[in-house]
């Protein structure tokens, strides 16, 4: 019977374009869009930003600053170009202010509000670095460090060498592909897609209630609880298949398309168990919502709406570490967050003990949702009568 | 005790059941007693709100009456729910199947709910496809079928459970006359195979064609019961002026007078009919019109709802 049930639900999903869209296309599109959007390297982003610099054009500091700004990768354009993203103006007292601090605000920077806040911040930080180098350059110049160096590029090389701090620092924990911004969100979008199984489940339950199929089934030698569990198992198997497909696409295909290393599964058993628990929680939650709704409109609004809100709260759309503390702490109570975290733990090779907390939370959430869903389903089924 | 329209063995015995929905201040089933006879087709008819759906829901175990009892023929002590799951199939008015599955896939799914053995399941599906003339279209999606085929699939799914009792709700709604005739013929075959059919419909001609017994419901009560396979005939007499009691008494002792002053007499046999004609000749100057009719459901239906009794 389970085989027939799985077959039936699979055919119903395959024949429903909306279901296919939300279960496969939606998460794949999200993964592709988000990874592509985040795959642009900083150097490529900087190259796109045009900067015009004006004022005190005949001083050496002006040329040196131009050099450092261009060296950071900015597109330095003619100062008469009004279309530039950033305008920098040297005020008359700049040279004196640079080392001696005789006056404030001698370098005016206007950044176009067409740039996003994140890019504006990045531009501001890079320009400050350019100014710091210019200041070091001026200091070294005053100290006679360039007495035997003639060209600006040679002087700048000396400045860069003096300002270099890379030799002091060793970064650790960023040696996996998952730490790349572009690929970090892939597990999140996989979870997002898996949780959207609420829509096909709702559609089938509503249809069965409305067209008399459920009444008919009540006269068969199977209890409503048995039927419900059978249905949940069927969708569970289909959801596991969906998880497998999304794993192949998200971990292998998309990184390859982006020219990056595939996301390796460092702790495969943990990743597999994580998948089981993610599916379990998604199915239980979906059945709870599907049992509550009575119409297709309700299913779309409640099922879709709750999932989108939960994804937003779970840090899928805005990283949790940039959220205010209150929101970040709310996120840690979200099942989608636990699900994405435990999948990342499997990918990054965390120990079982570390992942146990998320697995346990998902299990408790699943049991509570499933029991509530079963109770509501049975209650509603008992109310069904012959029309 | 339940009213029985015939001497056939009883499949379901309903004894003075009462049921009231929490939202209503009246009984939707108000002491109904009736018997569903084995191997016969029993029609349950009545106007909207008469209690048909509630009665069928109670018979199928979908709701439990607050008073009275329902007994299925069979093993004593076995609950209605168990008997329903074992013996009953429903054919709702809606297309109670999956439109995106083919006929074969629909049948495969439903038969798997009742039959665990795969080999038996295949045999059942093959038999039902043939019985309902669906073999040629078995691989067609249900949503692409015509109304007639959809109705047949609705019936085929019920038959795949191999029930002895089948509940049908308007099984021919929305289909063309040829398809309707084919379905009526199919249901007739089921009856001849010994299946017990319980039929609800507003199409009286269909009920009359198919049903052996009919129960008329009104306001939660069975106000009439008739065995339609009898050879009952009626003589309706319309008088020129209001008829007096003496004239009616002259005719026969089983005459009834309706609100329009027409006298209706159930004819027992040919001798009775001849006797009536002889007596009528004595009151000839008062008779405006005579009408002779065979027993018809229309007659039963309208006279019952006019008079409030069978």
XYZ file of C-alpha atoms in Angstrom, chain A residues 225 228-229 283-285 287-288 291 363-379:
26
model
C -4.510 7.604 11.643
C -2.373 9.847 7.692
C 0.842 8.072 8.672
C 6.991 17.042 6.704
C 5.626 17.331 10.242
C 5.355 21.098 10.030
C 1.166 18.380 7.776
C 0.343 20.631 10.701
C -4.383 20.121 8.567
C 13.184 15.908 16.609
C 11.137 17.532 19.377
C 9.706 20.058 16.925
C 8.776 17.242 14.528
C 7.071 15.122 17.164
C 5.029 18.058 18.494
C 3.970 19.173 15.003
C 3.119 15.664 13.844
C 1.024 14.834 16.909
C -0.853 18.134 16.608
C -1.375 17.558 12.875
C -2.698 14.037 13.474
C -5.082 15.267 16.164
C -6.491 18.022 13.918
C -6.706 15.714 10.894
C -8.626 13.072 12.850
C -10.930 15.688 14.360
